[in-house]
């Protein structure tokens, strides 16, 4: 297979983790007889430095014309970077929101899986961890509070800021369908998370999700209020299979879910549109404090590359080869600093990439 991949290394640890993911993809190409062609485009702080904006139209178009996008991370140290001395729509993260919207990547899939080898790093008690957990957060990514109208005004000397949360039924339906489709390939259980006891948008969410559920009689649907969900994630994580939720709730819950896996450095993600096109990125940020020091964990990005093979290129066997290689390296006791524990072998970013590539 011949695939055009746009890479967006971005800022902070972005370049070094994307480099390792490409190393692993190149090994897959060699072993399974594919060709992956990469084209790098700028987004985030590095694009601000080069062009004055976090995402140029040209970069967006290059991404649009590719088969898939592999992203590292964007952004810097908010308190301590010139990238944040400008209007919000010109800051690094605005590039990320613009590419999500511009490519219509409405379905954000964030798996949270506890590797047995890392259960020591899980902050939950053993009796709560039980047999571990394996869930997928399906987060709506191009609507809600993130993209609603917003403004700040001053009236009679009092500052007032407004953000709006709007969803239409079509936006809810298409993400719900993705969640049920994924549930069919898993344990057939969807928990739809909302705040229907307060918000109109959540009441509509519930109604539409129930309609979609009728087309999936094999899938069990439960509704859960978002505050209860935040609690259940740390009380009984094993009960979750597919969590379906809107943009802002998904942002918060996916960080919570990732933390109970032991390290945010392990979590991959995929953002998909209606077709097979997607953008793949680790769930973590750009970690400027450790950038360029060979300390970053490249596994989340490498697993994101595996998701790219599975969802955009239909290369399941190759995706599994990457996932198996990651599992093997962990079983053999290799750890980057963020997941290091006693008796294991500490390795850097580059060595971790080499070890995984060697096992493909
Ligand atoms: C995420 C991040 C982004 C978000 C930020 C960087 C805008 O937290 O991908 O979860 O809020 O969506
Ligand atoms: Mg987030």
Tab-separated table of N, CA and C in Angstrom, residues 31-184:
chain	number	residue	atom	x	y	z
A	31	UNK	N	8.720	-4.479	6.643
A	31	UNK	CA	8.360	-5.878	6.909
A	31	UNK	C	7.131	-6.311	6.102
A	32	UNK	N	6.155	-5.403	5.970
A	32	UNK	CA	4.887	-5.795	5.337
A	32	UNK	C	4.749	-5.305	3.894
A	33	UNK	N	5.798	-4.662	3.384
A	33	UNK	CA	5.786	-4.258	1.984
A	33	UNK	C	4.866	-3.096	1.641
A	34	UNK	N	4.919	-2.028	2.454
A	34	UNK	CA	4.160	-0.803	2.123
A	34	UNK	C	5.130	0.350	1.908
A	35	UNK	N	4.616	1.454	1.323
A	35	UNK	CA	5.438	2.672	1.296
A	35	UNK	C	4.671	3.804	1.943
A	36	UNK	N	5.284	4.386	2.935
A	36	UNK	CA	4.703	5.562	3.592
A	36	UNK	C	5.530	6.785	3.192
A	37	UNK	N	4.857	7.766	2.590
A	37	UNK	CA	5.557	8.996	2.196
A	37	UNK	C	5.153	10.091	3.156
A	38	UNK	N	6.129	10.747	3.758
A	38	UNK	CA	5.830	11.771	4.764
A	38	UNK	C	6.027	13.164	4.194
A	39	UNK	N	5.169	14.071	4.654
A	39	UNK	CA	5.384	15.476	4.366
A	39	UNK	C	5.137	16.248	5.660
A	40	UNK	N	6.107	17.019	6.064
A	40	UNK	CA	5.986	17.743	7.346
A	40	UNK	C	5.351	19.107	7.120
A	41	UNK	N	4.374	19.475	7.935
A	41	UNK	CA	3.863	20.852	7.898
A	41	UNK	C	3.907	21.439	9.311
A	42	UNK	N	3.891	22.759	9.371
A	42	UNK	CA	4.017	23.431	10.667
A	42	UNK	C	2.651	23.741	11.260
A	43	UNK	N	2.558	23.592	12.563
A	43	UNK	CA	1.339	24.014	13.274
A	43	UNK	C	1.743	24.359	14.704
A	44	UNK	N	1.021	25.309	15.306
A	44	UNK	CA	1.300	25.671	16.693
A	44	UNK	C	2.354	26.760	16.778
A	45	UNK	N	3.149	26.702	17.850
A	45	UNK	CA	4.151	27.740	18.094
A	45	UNK	C	5.151	27.869	16.965
A	46	UNK	N	5.596	26.741	16.419
A	46	UNK	CA	6.601	26.802	15.343
A	46	UNK	C	6.020	27.495	14.112
A	47	UNK	N	4.727	27.355	13.872
A	47	UNK	CA	4.094	28.042	12.749
A	47	UNK	C	3.957	29.541	13.050
A	48	UNK	N	3.683	29.864	14.305
A	48	UNK	CA	3.621	31.287	14.713
A	48	UNK	C	4.984	31.935	14.460
A	49	UNK	N	6.048	31.230	14.850
A	49	UNK	CA	7.395	31.778	14.635
A	49	UNK	C	7.678	31.985	13.148
A	50	UNK	N	7.232	31.037	12.327
A	50	UNK	CA	7.561	31.105	10.898
A	50	UNK	C	6.620	32.028	10.124
A	51	UNK	N	5.329	31.993	10.431
A	51	UNK	CA	4.332	32.699	9.600
A	51	UNK	C	3.449	33.686	10.357
A	52	UNK	N	3.572	33.724	11.671
A	52	UNK	CA	2.739	34.643	12.452
A	52	UNK	C	1.365	34.111	12.784
A	53	UNK	N	1.024	32.921	12.301
A	53	UNK	CA	-0.278	32.303	12.631
A	53	UNK	C	-0.047	30.834	12.994
A	54	UNK	N	-0.922	30.263	13.845
A	54	UNK	CA	-0.663	28.881	14.285
A	54	UNK	C	-0.955	27.822	13.220
A	55	UNK	N	-1.717	28.191	12.180
A	55	UNK	CA	-1.968	27.224	11.099
A	55	UNK	C	-2.238	28.022	9.829
A	56	UNK	N	-1.442	27.807	8.799
A	56	UNK	CA	-1.689	28.526	7.540
A	56	UNK	C	-2.700	27.743	6.704
A	57	UNK	N	-3.351	28.443	5.764
A	57	UNK	CA	-4.290	27.765	4.856
A	57	UNK	C	-3.564	26.696	4.056
A	58	UNK	N	-2.319	27.017	3.724
A	58	UNK	CA	-1.548	26.069	2.929
A	58	UNK	C	-1.300	24.771	3.714
A	59	UNK	N	-0.960	24.925	4.992
A	59	UNK	CA	-0.730	23.735	5.825
A	59	UNK	C	-2.023	22.915	5.932
A	60	UNK	N	-3.138	23.623	6.122
A	60	UNK	CA	-4.424	22.925	6.235
A	60	UNK	C	-4.740	22.167	4.941
A	61	UNK	N	-4.470	22.810	3.812
A	61	UNK	CA	-4.747	22.146	2.528
A	61	UNK	C	-3.842	20.948	2.294
A	62	UNK	N	-2.583	21.086	2.681
A	62	UNK	CA	-1.664	19.945	2.539
A	62	UNK	C	-2.187	18.775	3.364
A	63	UNK	N	-2.637	19.068	4.580
A	63	UNK	CA	-3.190	18.004	5.430
A	63	UNK	C	-4.429	17.392	4.775
A	64	UNK	N	-5.258	18.254	4.209
A	64	UNK	CA	-6.510	17.791	3.601
A	64	UNK	C	-6.253	16.848	2.425
A	65	UNK	N	-5.161	17.117	1.713
A	65	UNK	CA	-4.858	16.293	0.531
A	65	UNK	C	-4.120	15.000	0.864
A	66	UNK	N	-3.790	14.803	2.137
A	66	UNK	CA	-3.051	13.593	2.501
A	66	UNK	C	-4.035	12.454	2.790
A	67	UNK	N	-3.475	11.257	3.076
A	67	UNK	CA	-4.334	10.125	3.452
A	67	UNK	C	-4.597	10.108	4.952
A	68	UNK	N	-3.678	10.697	5.724
A	68	UNK	CA	-3.838	10.765	7.180
A	68	UNK	C	-2.802	11.716	7.744
A	69	UNK	N	-3.083	12.208	8.940
A	69	UNK	CA	-2.166	13.146	9.593
A	69	UNK	C	-1.664	12.540	10.902
A	70	UNK	N	-0.361	12.624	11.113
A	70	UNK	CA	0.227	12.183	12.379
A	70	UNK	C	0.753	13.426	13.098
A	71	UNK	N	0.222	13.659	14.282
A	71	UNK	CA	0.544	14.899	15.004
A	71	UNK	C	1.290	14.593	16.300
A	72	UNK	N	2.300	15.410	16.609
A	72	UNK	CA	3.004	15.274	17.889
A	72	UNK	C	2.246	16.032	18.960
A	73	UNK	N	2.592	17.300	19.152
A	73	UNK	CA	1.906	18.122	20.151
A	73	UNK	C	2.173	19.570	19.826
A	74	UNK	N	1.252	20.445	20.204
A	74	UNK	CA	1.496	21.868	19.992
A	74	UNK	C	1.347	22.638	21.301
A	75	UNK	N	2.016	23.792	21.342
A	75	UNK	CA	1.868	24.670	22.500
A	75	UNK	C	3.149	24.744	23.305
A	76	UNK	N	3.206	25.773	24.160
A	76	UNK	CA	4.388	25.984	24.987
A	76	UNK	C	3.979	26.197	26.428
A	77	UNK	N	4.880	26.784	27.149
A	77	UNK	CA	4.651	27.065	28.554
A	77	UNK	C	3.809	28.349	28.638
A	78	UNK	N	2.530	28.198	29.007
A	78	UNK	CA	1.577	29.315	28.928
A	78	UNK	C	2.073	30.556	29.680
A	79	UNK	N	2.651	30.342	30.863
A	79	UNK	CA	3.062	31.487	31.674
A	79	UNK	C	4.350	32.135	31.182
A	80	UNK	N	4.997	31.496	30.238
A	80	UNK	CA	6.384	31.867	30.006
A	80	UNK	C	6.776	31.795	28.537
A	81	UNK	N	5.807	32.097	27.663
A	81	UNK	CA	6.155	32.006	26.248
A	81	UNK	C	5.501	33.145	25.495
A	82	UNK	N	6.232	33.722	24.522
A	82	UNK	CA	5.718	34.850	23.743
A	82	UNK	C	4.530	34.419	22.885
A	83	UNK	N	4.378	33.111	22.650
A	83	UNK	CA	3.259	32.630	21.840
A	83	UNK	C	1.909	32.968	22.476
A	84	UNK	N	1.927	33.288	23.772
A	84	UNK	CA	0.662	33.551	24.465
A	84	UNK	C	0.405	35.029	24.707
A	85	UNK	N	1.313	35.877	24.167
A	85	UNK	CA	1.123	37.324	24.334
A	85	UNK	C	0.217	37.903	23.262
A	86	UNK	N	-0.563	37.077	22.590
A	86	UNK	CA	-1.394	37.543	21.470
A	86	UNK	C	-2.853	37.131	21.694
A	87	UNK	N	-3.738	37.565	20.793
A	87	UNK	CA	-5.164	37.219	20.909
A	87	UNK	C	-5.337	35.699	20.905
A	88	UNK	N	-6.368	35.187	21.602
A	88	UNK	CA	-6.554	33.734	21.727
A	88	UNK	C	-6.575	33.001	20.381
A	89	UNK	N	-7.117	33.654	19.351
A	89	UNK	CA	-7.219	32.948	18.061
A	89	UNK	C	-5.883	32.879	17.314
A	90	UNK	N	-4.827	33.435	17.914
A	90	UNK	CA	-3.507	33.373	17.281
A	90	UNK	C	-2.524	32.532	18.101
A	91	UNK	N	-3.024	31.910	19.158
A	91	UNK	CA	-2.139	31.106	20.016
A	91	UNK	C	-1.998	29.685	19.448
A	92	UNK	N	-0.988	28.938	19.913
A	92	UNK	CA	-0.723	27.611	19.333
A	92	UNK	C	-1.945	26.691	19.301
A	93	UNK	N	-2.722	26.633	20.406
A	93	UNK	CA	-3.851	25.703	20.476
A	93	UNK	C	-4.938	26.036	19.462
A	94	UNK	N	-4.978	27.316	19.040
A	94	UNK	CA	-5.977	27.697	18.041
A	94	UNK	C	-5.727	26.940	16.732
A	95	UNK	N	-4.459	26.620	16.464
A	95	UNK	CA	-4.125	25.836	15.273
A	95	UNK	C	-4.757	24.454	15.345
A	96	UNK	N	-4.700	23.873	16.538
A	96	UNK	CA	-5.279	22.537	16.743
A	96	UNK	C	-6.788	22.565	16.533
A	97	UNK	N	-7.446	23.571	17.114
A	97	UNK	CA	-8.902	23.669	16.952
A	97	UNK	C	-9.253	23.919	15.490
A	98	UNK	N	-8.428	24.739	14.801
A	98	UNK	CA	-8.711	25.061	13.396
A	98	UNK	C	-8.557	23.828	12.509
A	99	UNK	N	-7.576	22.998	12.794
A	99	UNK	CA	-7.397	21.817	11.935
A	99	UNK	C	-8.498	20.788	12.222
A	100	UNK	N	-8.918	20.678	13.483
A	100	UNK	CA	-10.028	19.765	13.806
A	100	UNK	C	-11.275	20.176	13.038
A	101	UNK	N	-11.567	21.475	13.099
A	101	UNK	CA	-12.775	21.981	12.446
A	101	UNK	C	-12.614	21.922	10.929
A	102	UNK	N	-11.438	22.378	10.452
A	102	UNK	CA	-11.191	22.468	9.017
A	102	UNK	C	-11.246	21.121	8.315
A	103	UNK	N	-10.882	20.060	9.026
A	103	UNK	CA	-10.898	18.727	8.421
A	103	UNK	C	-12.134	17.947	8.871
A	104	UNK	N	-13.012	18.618	9.608
A	104	UNK	CA	-14.273	18.006	10.063
A	104	UNK	C	-14.047	16.740	10.894
A	105	UNK	N	-13.065	16.795	11.771
A	105	UNK	CA	-12.700	15.622	12.574
A	105	UNK	C	-13.579	15.574	13.828
A	106	UNK	N	-14.807	15.159	13.655
A	106	UNK	CA	-15.780	15.274	14.748
A	106	UNK	C	-15.724	14.130	15.752
A	107	UNK	N	-15.058	13.041	15.386
A	107	UNK	CA	-15.069	11.865	16.278
A	107	UNK	C	-13.683	11.623	16.848
A	108	UNK	N	-13.542	11.862	18.127
A	108	UNK	CA	-12.254	11.697	18.795
A	108	UNK	C	-12.297	10.426	19.655
A	109	UNK	N	-11.466	9.475	19.285
A	109	UNK	CA	-11.443	8.188	19.989
A	109	UNK	C	-10.220	8.153	20.886
A	110	UNK	N	-10.446	8.007	22.173
A	110	UNK	CA	-9.322	7.964	23.117
A	110	UNK	C	-9.405	6.692	23.962
A	111	UNK	N	-8.627	5.697	23.643
A	111	UNK	CA	-8.657	4.461	24.421
A	111	UNK	C	-7.907	4.644	25.743
A	112	UNK	N	-8.437	4.094	26.804
A	112	UNK	CA	-7.719	4.091	28.083
A	112	UNK	C	-7.659	2.646	28.570
A	113	UNK	N	-6.462	2.124	28.564
A	113	UNK	CA	-6.242	0.704	28.799
A	113	UNK	C	-5.159	0.572	29.850
A	114	UNK	N	-5.374	-0.284	30.818
A	114	UNK	CA	-4.353	-0.476	31.853
A	114	UNK	C	-3.494	-1.689	31.504
A	115	UNK	N	-2.245	-1.429	31.148
A	115	UNK	CA	-1.314	-2.544	30.929
A	115	UNK	C	-1.008	-3.171	32.284
A	116	UNK	N	-1.056	-4.498	32.336
A	116	UNK	CA	-0.758	-5.201	33.596
A	116	UNK	C	0.592	-4.751	34.149
A	117	UNK	N	1.555	-4.596	33.242
A	117	UNK	CA	2.911	-4.224	33.650
A	117	UNK	C	2.962	-2.853	34.332
A	118	UNK	N	1.967	-2.013	34.058
A	118	UNK	CA	2.001	-0.647	34.601
A	118	UNK	C	1.020	-0.453	35.748
A	119	UNK	N	0.417	-1.566	36.211
A	119	UNK	CA	-0.620	-1.373	37.224
A	119	UNK	C	-0.040	-0.751	38.497
A	120	UNK	N	1.273	-0.911	38.710
A	120	UNK	CA	1.918	-0.275	39.859
A	120	UNK	C	1.876	1.247	39.759
A	121	UNK	N	1.810	1.770	38.538
A	121	UNK	CA	1.794	3.226	38.345
A	121	UNK	C	0.372	3.786	38.426
A	122	UNK	N	-0.632	2.899	38.462
A	122	UNK	CA	-2.029	3.340	38.557
A	122	UNK	C	-2.278	3.871	39.963
A	123	UNK	N	-2.809	5.083	40.082
A	123	UNK	CA	-2.972	5.670	41.407
A	123	UNK	C	-4.130	5.061	42.223
A	124	UNK	N	-4.895	4.147	41.625
A	124	UNK	CA	-6.035	3.574	42.344
A	124	UNK	C	-5.597	2.364	43.199
A	125	UNK	N	-6.402	2.075	44.221
A	125	UNK	CA	-6.116	0.919	45.085
A	125	UNK	C	-6.301	-0.384	44.308
A	126	UNK	N	-5.564	-1.407	44.704
A	126	UNK	CA	-5.630	-2.710	44.020
A	126	UNK	C	-7.050	-3.245	43.923
A	127	UNK	N	-7.823	-3.119	45.019
A	127	UNK	CA	-9.177	-3.696	44.988
A	127	UNK	C	-10.084	-2.944	44.015
A	128	UNK	N	-9.755	-1.706	43.723
A	128	UNK	CA	-10.541	-0.953	42.730
A	128	UNK	C	-10.097	-1.335	41.313
A	129	UNK	N	-8.805	-1.531	41.133
A	129	UNK	CA	-8.295	-1.906	39.806
A	129	UNK	C	-8.856	-3.268	39.382
A	130	UNK	N	-8.972	-4.183	40.327
A	130	UNK	CA	-9.503	-5.520	40.011
A	130	UNK	C	-8.740	-6.148	38.861
A	131	UNK	N	-9.462	-6.574	37.820
A	131	UNK	CA	-8.821	-7.184	36.656
A	131	UNK	C	-8.380	-6.138	35.640
A	132	UNK	N	-8.313	-4.905	36.042
A	132	UNK	CA	-7.885	-3.849	35.125
A	132	UNK	C	-9.064	-3.256	34.390
A	133	UNK	N	-8.781	-2.430	33.394
A	133	UNK	CA	-9.873	-1.837	32.625
A	133	UNK	C	-9.415	-1.570	31.203
A	134	UNK	N	-10.378	-1.444	30.334
A	134	UNK	CA	-10.120	-1.278	28.905
A	134	UNK	C	-11.328	-0.531	28.349
A	135	UNK	N	-11.183	0.789	28.240
A	135	UNK	CA	-12.336	1.582	27.774
A	135	UNK	C	-11.909	2.484	26.622
A	136	UNK	N	-12.914	2.981	25.935
A	136	UNK	CA	-12.668	3.924	24.854
A	136	UNK	C	-13.564	5.130	25.095
A	137	UNK	N	-12.959	6.307	25.131
A	137	UNK	CA	-13.773	7.519	25.231
A	137	UNK	C	-14.028	8.016	23.815
A	138	UNK	N	-15.283	8.169	23.478
A	138	UNK	CA	-15.657	8.708	22.167
A	138	UNK	C	-16.137	10.124	22.408
A	139	UNK	N	-15.281	11.075	22.083
A	139	UNK	CA	-15.532	12.492	22.396
A	139	UNK	C	-15.922	13.239	21.123
A	140	UNK	N	-17.024	13.954	21.172
A	140	UNK	CA	-17.387	14.835	20.056
A	140	UNK	C	-16.346	15.955	20.008
A	141	UNK	N	-15.858	16.300	18.815
A	141	UNK	CA	-14.671	17.163	18.772
A	141	UNK	C	-14.834	18.466	18.005
A	142	UNK	N	-15.946	18.679	17.337
A	142	UNK	CA	-16.038	19.917	16.538
A	142	UNK	C	-17.263	20.763	16.877
A	143	UNK	N	-17.860	20.510	18.046
A	143	UNK	CA	-19.035	21.295	18.420
A	143	UNK	C	-18.968	21.722	19.875
A	144	UNK	N	-20.128	22.078	20.399
A	144	UNK	CA	-20.229	22.430	21.820
A	144	UNK	C	-19.508	23.719	22.169
A	145	UNK	N	-19.103	23.796	23.427
A	145	UNK	CA	-18.502	25.023	23.961
A	145	UNK	C	-17.249	25.462	23.209
A	146	UNK	N	-16.523	24.502	22.654
A	146	UNK	CA	-15.274	24.838	21.971
A	146	UNK	C	-15.501	25.704	20.743
A	147	UNK	N	-16.649	25.528	20.104
A	147	UNK	CA	-16.872	26.224	18.833
A	147	UNK	C	-18.089	27.134	18.858
A	148	UNK	N	-18.685	27.322	20.038
A	148	UNK	CA	-19.837	28.206	20.139
A	148	UNK	C	-19.403	29.665	20.078
A	149	UNK	N	-20.364	30.517	19.888
A	149	UNK	CA	-20.072	31.947	19.880
A	149	UNK	C	-19.553	32.360	21.251
A	150	UNK	N	-18.568	33.239	21.262
A	150	UNK	CA	-18.073	33.724	22.564
A	150	UNK	C	-17.660	35.179	22.457
A	151	UNK	N	-17.825	35.892	23.523
A	151	UNK	CA	-17.358	37.274	23.548
A	151	UNK	C	-17.231	37.766	24.985
A	152	UNK	N	-16.474	38.841	25.114
A	152	UNK	CA	-16.298	39.476	26.426
A	152	UNK	C	-16.682	40.938	26.258
A	153	UNK	N	-17.492	41.438	27.171
A	153	UNK	CA	-17.888	42.841	27.033
A	153	UNK	C	-17.887	43.500	28.413
A	154	UNK	N	-17.934	44.812	28.363
A	154	UNK	CA	-17.982	45.537	29.631
A	154	UNK	C	-19.255	46.367	29.635
A	155	UNK	N	-20.053	46.185	30.663
A	155	UNK	CA	-21.266	47.000	30.770
A	155	UNK	C	-21.262	47.667	32.143
A	156	UNK	N	-21.412	48.974	32.164
A	156	UNK	CA	-21.393	49.760	33.405
A	156	UNK	C	-20.183	49.415	34.273
A	157	UNK	N	-19.034	49.277	33.622
A	157	UNK	CA	-17.804	49.018	34.371
A	157	UNK	C	-17.654	47.580	34.854
A	158	UNK	N	-18.583	46.692	34.451
A	158	UNK	CA	-18.474	45.289	34.882
A	158	UNK	C	-18.162	44.424	33.661
A	159	UNK	N	-17.084	43.675	33.772
A	159	UNK	CA	-16.704	42.792	32.664
A	159	UNK	C	-17.585	41.543	32.680
A	160	UNK	N	-17.985	41.136	31.507
A	160	UNK	CA	-18.813	39.928	31.413
A	160	UNK	C	-18.351	39.099	30.211
A	161	UNK	N	-18.188	37.793	30.431
A	161	UNK	CA	-17.748	36.916	29.341
A	161	UNK	C	-18.798	35.855	29.083
A	162	UNK	N	-19.008	35.521	27.817
A	162	UNK	CA	-20.029	34.544	27.444
A	162	UNK	C	-19.447	33.483	26.516
A	163	UNK	N	-19.750	32.231	26.813
A	163	UNK	CA	-19.448	31.126	25.894
A	163	UNK	C	-20.746	30.372	25.679
A	164	UNK	N	-20.972	29.870	24.477
A	164	UNK	CA	-22.242	29.187	24.238
A	164	UNK	C	-22.037	27.724	23.853
A	165	UNK	N	-22.961	26.905	24.311
A	165	UNK	CA	-22.897	25.459	24.086
A	165	UNK	C	-24.072	25.053	23.203
A	166	UNK	N	-23.809	24.792	21.934
A	166	UNK	CA	-24.879	24.436	21.009
A	166	UNK	C	-24.580	23.101	20.340
A	167	UNK	N	-25.571	22.240	20.254
A	167	UNK	CA	-25.466	21.030	19.436
A	167	UNK	C	-26.731	20.877	18.622
A	168	UNK	N	-26.596	20.510	17.351
A	168	UNK	CA	-27.807	20.132	16.637
A	168	UNK	C	-27.893	18.611	16.561
A	169	UNK	N	-29.071	18.111	16.224
A	169	UNK	CA	-29.277	16.665	16.295
A	169	UNK	C	-28.368	15.891	15.340
A	170	UNK	N	-28.002	16.505	14.203
A	170	UNK	CA	-27.130	15.805	13.256
A	170	UNK	C	-25.728	15.598	13.829
A	171	UNK	N	-25.255	16.628	14.528
A	171	UNK	CA	-23.926	16.510	15.146
A	171	UNK	C	-23.923	15.405	16.205
A	172	UNK	N	-25.024	15.291	16.924
A	172	UNK	CA	-25.098	14.266	17.966
A	172	UNK	C	-25.229	12.879	17.328
A	173	UNK	N	-26.059	12.816	16.291
A	173	UNK	CA	-26.320	11.507	15.669
A	173	UNK	C	-25.041	10.893	15.093
A	174	UNK	N	-24.247	11.703	14.384
A	174	UNK	CA	-23.078	11.117	13.707
A	174	UNK	C	-22.031	10.621	14.707
A	175	UNK	N	-21.885	11.305	15.837
A	175	UNK	CA	-20.904	10.810	16.827
A	175	UNK	C	-21.474	9.588	17.548
A	176	UNK	N	-22.780	9.591	17.789
A	176	UNK	CA	-23.396	8.432	18.453
A	176	UNK	C	-23.233	7.183	17.577
A	177	UNK	N	-23.430	7.347	16.278
A	177	UNK	CA	-23.284	6.203	15.369
A	177	UNK	C	-21.861	5.636	15.445
A	178	UNK	N	-20.867	6.533	15.464
A	178	UNK	CA	-19.473	6.068	15.583
A	178	UNK	C	-19.274	5.279	16.882
A	179	UNK	N	-19.882	5.780	17.966
A	179	UNK	CA	-19.698	5.118	19.257
A	179	UNK	C	-20.330	3.720	19.243
A	180	UNK	N	-21.529	3.622	18.668
A	180	UNK	CA	-22.191	2.315	18.625
A	180	UNK	C	-21.442	1.359	17.683
A	181	UNK	N	-20.922	1.896	16.581
A	181	UNK	CA	-20.140	1.046	15.669
A	181	UNK	C	-18.927	0.456	16.388
A	182	UNK	N	-18.255	1.299	17.154
A	182	UNK	CA	-17.074	0.809	17.882
A	182	UNK	C	-17.493	-0.190	18.957
A	183	UNK	N	-18.615	0.092	19.616
A	183	UNK	CA	-19.091	-0.821	20.665
A	183	UNK	C	-19.364	-2.208	20.083
A	184	UNK	N	-19.864	-2.258	18.854
A	184	UNK	CA	-20.154	-3.547	18.210
A	184	UNK	C	-18.887	-4.392	18.061
